Each structure stands twice: as structure tokens, then as C-alpha cells.
Amino acid sequence: MNELIGTLSDGTPVHRWTLERAGVRVRILSYGGIVQDVEVPDRDGRTGNVVLGFDGLDGYLAHPEPFLGALIGRYANRIGGARFTLDGTEHVLAPNDGPNSLHGGERGFDKRVWDAGEVAHGLRLSLVAEDGEEGFPGRLEVTVTYTLDERGALHIAYEAVTDAPTHVNLTNHTYWNLAGSGTAGGHELRVAASRYTPSGPDLIPAGELADVSGTRYDFRETRKAGGGYDDNFVLDKGVTEAAEEVAELYDPASGRVLTVATTEPGMQVYTADHIGEPFEPGAGVALETQHFPDSPNRPEFPSTVLRPGEVFRSETVYGFSVR
């Protein structure tokens, strides 16, 4: 089911699709591919929304900075110095996070209206990023498919092709609050990551893959998430062809459990300490499955290069249950 929910200043219409299956309801906007809400039951069977979002389009237009629920590209996370060299050619990007490029630049995929069409139990979104947009080389054709499976798990499948060598790193920026209100500081988190990428104040990795043992970054055993995190965790499984479970988020108050499975090698954990009004700090937890920050400038990291004739593929699955 889809409905018109508003228009942009240039008259472009924005629609909302509703997916329902196995007791889960998900609403997705064509603007930014935004996951507006996800409704799932708690341990007592009471249904509630477990993601941060706005009631209408105007909220997202007025508050773009948190990237609430949006699809992120052409490059998720940060690229240091807003530049990289590929095959001997330097490419200068749009700096929108101090001197760095963040989440694709000033007009990333989160600010685009995607073409949309229904598929079985889901929605397929597509767009074209032209050669040179935000400084990135290559004409990139992107498709993202949201589907609910028979268990009510939300699958996000990404595909992209290019006509020239480029860098691609795609994710979804949903903030989860399994309580449905208040903050997520009391949620408990587990992440299958023995290492993380330390970074400086600008959140650009230093290049080291550091051991989490004995540090506040050790979530290999479930413990309270708390706050103060905006860090990339190096998933133990690495890059995989099929999505493998890498994380679990649990809210003891509601009993809701969120599991995360992905093909990606990293996951950015952001506890929304700087999310800003109208939300309070710590209102949600973003679990952004992706390649590592600044990979275009770090040949020792898993590669994000996509070349003509290749197909970028990635999948992340969010599962829901109660305990």
C-alpha cells in the first residue's frame, strides 16, 4: 500500500509505502528511502514503534542532520580530507563534516527521492548518481530492496553498478529504541567484534585495528550499551556472501530483541549522544552495517572499489523477537 504524504519545494511528490507481515509493520518513504517507523509487539503483545522518526515529511526536511532511517550513499561514514586517489587520479569531494566528507556529501542519497515499485512482500527503490556528483567518479545505478520475510524480519538488499571505477559504501541509518520512548541507554548490546578502528576527534580511523579486550569497546558478551559511542566495530566474520548474525540489542523493560545479520565487515555503533532537538541525547542506537570509515584512503582496509562489469551486493537483516 502506498500514499502521497507531501511534495518537495520543486513539486516532486513523496510517497509512503506500508509493509506488513507476521505481526510487523514497516513504513518507508520514497524520500531518502527512509524507514519512518517499525511497529513490533513487546513481551505482553502490545505493539509499538521502535525507531526514531517524524510524523510527516516536513520533519525530515527541517532536521536532515541525524539522517533518521535514511539510505546512505554513495559513501556511508567519513572520508578523510574529503578526497581520495583512485587509479592515480585524485578526486575532491564535497566537505560537509569539517574538512571531511560524511555520508555521501552535501546531497547524499538520504536527500534524494527514489523511484519506487512494489515487489512481493516489499518495496524496490532505485536511483542514478551521475558521474561527478559530490565529486565521486562514475555513473552509479543503485537499487535497494526492502522486504519482510515470513518471520517478520526486515531485509535490506543493496545492488549497484558503475560505468567507471568508483568507491561505494551503502547503509541504512535507522536509530533503534526498543522501548518505544525515552532513551536507549538501558538497552543491552552484543557485537561479534574482537577489534575496532580507533579514531581521533574527527572520527577518521588512525589505521589500527585494535583489540577490544579490556576496553569499553568489548561487547562480545551482552552488556548495557550506555552512551558515548560513535565507533566502527570490525566484525569477526569479515565480508561474507550471505548475511550472518553479528549483533543483538535487547530492551529488558519491554522484552523486545533486535538481531542484526549482514554481509558487511563492519558496523558503526552510534548511541546518538549528539542527535539534537527534538530528540534527547541517547534517544536511540544506530547500528550501521558497512565497510570501514575512510577505506578509500586506507588500502589495508577491506576494499570499497567498484569497477565496470562488477556488481556491488550487500544485505542486512533486522530480526525481531521478545524475551
C-alpha positions as semicolon CSV with decimal commas, in nm:
position;residue;x (nm);y (nm);z (nm)
1;M;0,000;0,000;0,000
2;N;0,131;0,348;-0,079
3;E;0,007;0,701;-0,021
4;L;0,115;1,052;-0,111
5;I;0,245;1,226;0,202
6;G;0,381;1,552;0,061
7;T;0,586;1,730;-0,201
8;L;0,927;1,892;-0,213
9;S;0,969;2,262;-0,288
10;D;1,020;2,181;-0,657
11;G;0,690;1,992;-0,668
12;T;0,837;1,639;-0,658
13;P;0,585;1,408;-0,489
14;V;0,690;1,192;-0,195
15;H;0,509;0,865;-0,123
16;R;0,496;0,633;0,175
17;W;0,472;0,254;0,148
18;T;0,345;0,029;0,425
19;L;0,472;-0,330;0,452
20;E;0,301;-0,576;0,687
21;R;0,380;-0,939;0,761
22;A;0,398;-1,172;1,061
23;G;0,284;-0,903;1,304
24;V;0,543;-0,646;1,187
25;R;0,452;-0,319;1,016
26;V;0,714;-0,103;0,841
27;R;0,660;0,235;0,674
28;I;0,913;0,359;0,417
29;L;0,933;0,692;0,236
30;S;1,046;0,742;-0,123
31;Y;1,236;1,048;0,007
32;G;1,572;0,919;0,125
33;G;1,443;0,562;0,134
34;I;1,364;0,649;0,494
35;V;1,239;0,384;0,735
36;Q;0,981;0,604;0,908
37;D;0,859;0,352;1,162
38;V;0,879;-0,014;1,255
39;E;0,598;-0,149;1,472
40;V;0,657;-0,474;1,661
41;P;0,498;-0,628;1,975
42;D;0,657;-0,633;2,320
43;R;0,657;-0,935;2,554
44;D;0,294;-0,859;2,650
45;G;0,181;-0,838;2,289
46;R;0,150;-0,458;2,286
47;T;0,263;-0,312;1,954
48;G;0,483;-0,004;1,944
49;N;0,716;0,187;1,713
50;V;1,082;0,104;1,781
51;V;1,263;0,353;1,553
52;L;1,315;0,729;1,571
53;G;1,128;0,930;1,312
54;F;0,893;1,218;1,235
55;D;0,520;1,204;1,172
56;G;0,545;1,376;0,835
57;L;0,780;1,479;0,557
58;D;0,833;1,830;0,696
59;G;1,018;1,694;0,999
60;Y;1,277;1,520;0,783
61;L;1,325;1,826;0,565
62;A;1,369;2,052;0,868
63;H;1,606;1,813;1,050
64;P;1,826;1,636;0,791
65;E;2,137;1,610;1,008
66;P;2,052;1,297;1,210
67;F;1,985;1,101;0,885
68;L;1,690;0,937;1,059
69;G;1,612;0,600;0,899
70;A;1,767;0,703;0,566
71;L;1,960;0,518;0,299
72;I;2,319;0,645;0,297
73;G;2,548;0,673;-0,006
74;R;2,744;0,698;-0,225
75;Y;2,981;0,651;0,066
76;A;2,850;0,582;0,417
77;N;3,054;0,724;0,705
78;R;3,356;0,951;0,660
79;I;3,628;1,003;0,402
80;G;3,921;1,195;0,548
81;G;4,011;1,526;0,390
82;A;3,715;1,488;0,152
83;R;3,941;1,338;-0,112
84;F;4,089;1,012;-0,233
85;T;4,313;0,888;-0,514
86;L;4,187;0,605;-0,735
87;D;4,396;0,458;-1,017
88;G;4,632;0,756;-0,995
89;T;4,362;1,025;-1,017
90;E;4,273;1,241;-0,718
91;H;3,904;1,306;-0,661
92;V;3,798;1,600;-0,443
93;L;3,466;1,555;-0,266
94;A;3,221;1,792;-0,101
95;P;3,337;1,853;0,259
96;N;3,031;1,853;0,485
97;D;3,179;1,741;0,817
98;G;3,457;1,990;0,884
99;P;3,727;1,904;0,631
100;N;3,585;1,556;0,573
101;S;3,311;1,405;0,360
102;L;3,026;1,241;0,555
103;H;2,754;1,007;0,427
104;G;2,795;1,096;0,060
105;G;2,833;1,472;0,085
106;E;2,600;1,768;0,092
107;R;2,328;1,594;-0,109
108;G;2,370;1,227;-0,046
109;F;2,120;0,951;-0,117
110;D;1,935;1,044;0,204
111;K;1,817;1,367;0,034
112;R;1,708;1,213;-0,295
113;V;1,362;1,097;-0,400
114;W;1,398;0,737;-0,511
115;D;1,196;0,569;-0,783
116;A;0,982;0,308;-0,613
117;G;0,787;-0,003;-0,707
118;E;0,625;-0,288;-0,519
119;V;0,771;-0,638;-0,509
120;A;0,646;-0,946;-0,325
121;H;0,625;-0,855;0,045
122;G;0,833;-0,546;-0,015
123;L;0,946;-0,237;-0,198
124;R;1,222;-0,178;-0,454
125;L;1,387;0,166;-0,468
126;S;1,627;0,285;-0,735
127;L;1,821;0,595;-0,834
128;V;2,110;0,707;-1,052
129;A;2,402;0,909;-0,918
130;E;2,564;1,081;-1,212
131;D;2,938;1,096;-1,274
132;G;3,086;1,376;-1,067
133;E;2,802;1,410;-0,814
134;E;2,953;1,525;-0,484
135;G;3,292;1,469;-0,651
136;F;3,261;1,092;-0,694
137;P;3,360;0,938;-1,029
138;G;3,135;0,713;-1,234
139;R;2,766;0,698;-1,314
140;L;2,627;0,475;-1,039
141;E;2,297;0,288;-1,071
142;V;2,167;0,180;-0,730
143;T;1,883;-0,049;-0,626
144;V;1,773;-0,111;-0,267
145;T;1,501;-0,364;-0,185
146;Y;1,316;-0,374;0,147
147;T;1,126;-0,696;0,219
148;L;0,961;-0,864;0,517
149;D;1,013;-1,239;0,535
150;E;0,775;-1,499;0,678
151;R;0,910;-1,434;1,031
152;G;0,864;-1,058;1,001
153;A;1,239;-0,988;0,967
154;L;1,327;-0,679;0,764
155;H;1,572;-0,749;0,480
156;I;1,759;-0,464;0,311
157;A;1,935;-0,576;-0,008
158;Y;2,164;-0,336;-0,196
159;E;2,293;-0,356;-0,553
160;A;2,496;-0,110;-0,759
161;V;2,678;-0,095;-1,093
162;T;2,907;0,173;-1,234
163;D;3,046;0,280;-1,571
164;A;3,380;0,393;-1,424
165;P;3,591;0,292;-1,121
166;T;3,448;0,442;-0,803
167;H;3,403;0,380;-0,431
168;V;3,073;0,250;-0,292
169;N;2,967;0,201;0,070
170;L;2,594;0,182;0,140
171;T;2,397;0,151;0,463
172;N;2,075;0,240;0,641
173;H;2,081;0,492;0,927
174;T;1,787;0,381;1,140
175;Y;1,801;0,462;1,511
176;W;1,652;0,188;1,729
177;N;1,472;0,240;2,059
178;L;1,313;-0,090;2,153
179;A;1,133;0,069;2,449
180;G;0,941;0,294;2,210
181;S;1,006;0,606;2,418
182;G;1,262;0,767;2,648
183;T;1,625;0,681;2,581
184;A;1,802;0,362;2,477
185;G;2,073;0,392;2,741
186;G;1,937;0,093;2,930
187;H;1,941;-0,136;2,625
188;E;2,182;-0,429;2,632
189;L;2,412;-0,487;2,334
190;R;2,617;-0,773;2,198
191;V;2,852;-0,733;1,898
192;A;3,062;-1,015;1,748
193;A;3,370;-0,797;1,709
194;S;3,711;-0,861;1,865
195;R;3,856;-0,543;1,716
196;Y;3,757;-0,186;1,638
197;T;3,912;0,106;1,448
198;P;4,034;0,375;1,691
199;S;3,991;0,729;1,564
200;G;4,067;1,087;1,661
201;P;3,825;1,370;1,741
202;D;3,728;1,393;1,373
203;L;3,629;1,021;1,377
204;I;3,874;0,936;1,099
205;P;4,043;0,599;1,171
206;A;4,413;0,606;1,254
207;G;4,456;0,283;1,056
208;E;4,496;0,047;1,351
209;L;4,267;-0,250;1,415
210;A;4,275;-0,252;1,794
211;D;4,184;-0,538;2,027
212;V;3,868;-0,468;2,230
213;S;3,987;-0,682;2,524
214;G;3,985;-0,486;2,847
215;T;3,830;-0,178;2,685
216;R;3,486;-0,017;2,680
217;Y;3,453;-0,146;2,324
218;D;3,423;-0,510;2,427
219;F;3,063;-0,613;2,358
220;R;3,140;-0,977;2,284
221;E;2,933;-1,060;2,590
222;T;2,598;-0,883;2,630
223;R;2,612;-0,574;2,848
224;K;2,443;-0,237;2,884
225;A;2,508;-0,017;2,582
226;G;2,519;0,311;2,773
227;G;2,641;0,609;2,573
228;G;2,945;0,779;2,425
229;Y;2,986;0,558;2,117
230;D;3,027;0,659;1,753
231;D;3,272;0,390;1,651
232;N;3,334;0,130;1,382
233;F;3,349;-0,229;1,503
234;V;3,547;-0,481;1,296
235;L;3,315;-0,780;1,271
236;D;3,488;-1,111;1,332
237;K;3,323;-1,277;1,031
238;G;3,462;-1,029;0,775
239;V;3,298;-0,992;0,433
240;T;3,057;-1,278;0,362
241;E;2,835;-1,371;0,066
242;A;2,536;-1,445;0,291
243;A;2,422;-1,237;0,586
244;E;2,547;-1,370;0,920
245;E;2,426;-1,261;1,263
246;V;2,667;-1,012;1,420
247;A;2,474;-0,822;1,688
248;E;2,183;-0,826;1,928
249;L;2,011;-0,535;2,102
250;Y;1,778;-0,608;2,395
251;D;1,546;-0,389;2,599
252;P;1,483;-0,552;2,941
253;A;1,180;-0,333;3,009
254;S;0,976;-0,429;2,700
255;G;1,140;-0,764;2,631
256;R;1,197;-0,670;2,268
257;V;1,503;-0,817;2,096
258;L;1,661;-0,691;1,773
259;T;1,913;-0,908;1,590
260;V;2,138;-0,783;1,311
261;A;2,277;-1,004;1,035
262;T;2,487;-0,870;0,749
263;T;2,731;-0,945;0,470
264;E;2,935;-0,636;0,562
265;P;3,271;-0,641;0,750
266;G;3,198;-0,352;0,987
267;M;2,926;-0,190;1,194
268;Q;2,918;0,167;1,322
269;V;2,760;0,185;1,667
270;Y;2,629;0,535;1,735
271;T;2,447;0,599;2,063
272;A;2,304;0,932;1,944
273;D;2,476;1,144;2,206
274;H;2,467;1,446;1,971
275;I;2,137;1,388;1,796
276;G;1,988;1,728;1,889
277;E;1,633;1,854;1,916
278;P;1,357;1,747;1,902
279;F;1,519;1,430;2,037
280;E;1,712;1,397;2,360
281;P;2,069;1,264;2,365
282;G;2,074;0,887;2,369
283;A;1,724;0,859;2,225
284;G;1,825;0,566;2,006
285;V;2,108;0,342;1,889
286;A;2,216;0,331;1,524
287;L;2,368;0,000;1,412
288;E;2,505;0,088;1,068
289;T;2,637;-0,215;0,881
290;Q;2,901;-0,104;0,631
291;H;3,266;-0,106;0,524
292;F;3,510;0,089;0,737
293;P;3,535;0,469;0,751
294;D;3,798;0,623;0,521
295;S;3,856;0,297;0,334
296;P;3,932;0,485;0,007
297;N;4,244;0,621;0,181
298;R;4,329;0,301;0,371
299;P;4,447;0,024;0,136
300;E;4,488;-0,204;0,440
301;F;4,109;-0,195;0,499
302;P;3,864;-0,413;0,300
303;S;3,826;-0,251;-0,041
304;T;3,524;-0,040;-0,138
305;V;3,627;-0,007;-0,505
306;L;3,362;-0,094;-0,763
307;R;3,463;-0,129;-1,128
308;P;3,269;-0,153;-1,455
309;G;3,139;-0,505;-1,512
310;E;3,117;-0,576;-1,138
311;V;2,803;-0,573;-0,923
312;F;2,810;-0,437;-0,569
313;R;2,589;-0,653;-0,348
314;S;2,519;-0,627;0,022
315;E;2,243;-0,740;0,256
316;T;2,146;-0,664;0,614
317;V;1,864;-0,833;0,803
318;Y;1,695;-0,697;1,116
319;G;1,509;-0,965;1,310
320;F;1,255;-0,909;1,588
321;S;1,155;-1,125;1,884
322;V;1,077;-1,100;2,256
323;R;1,235;-1,241;2,568
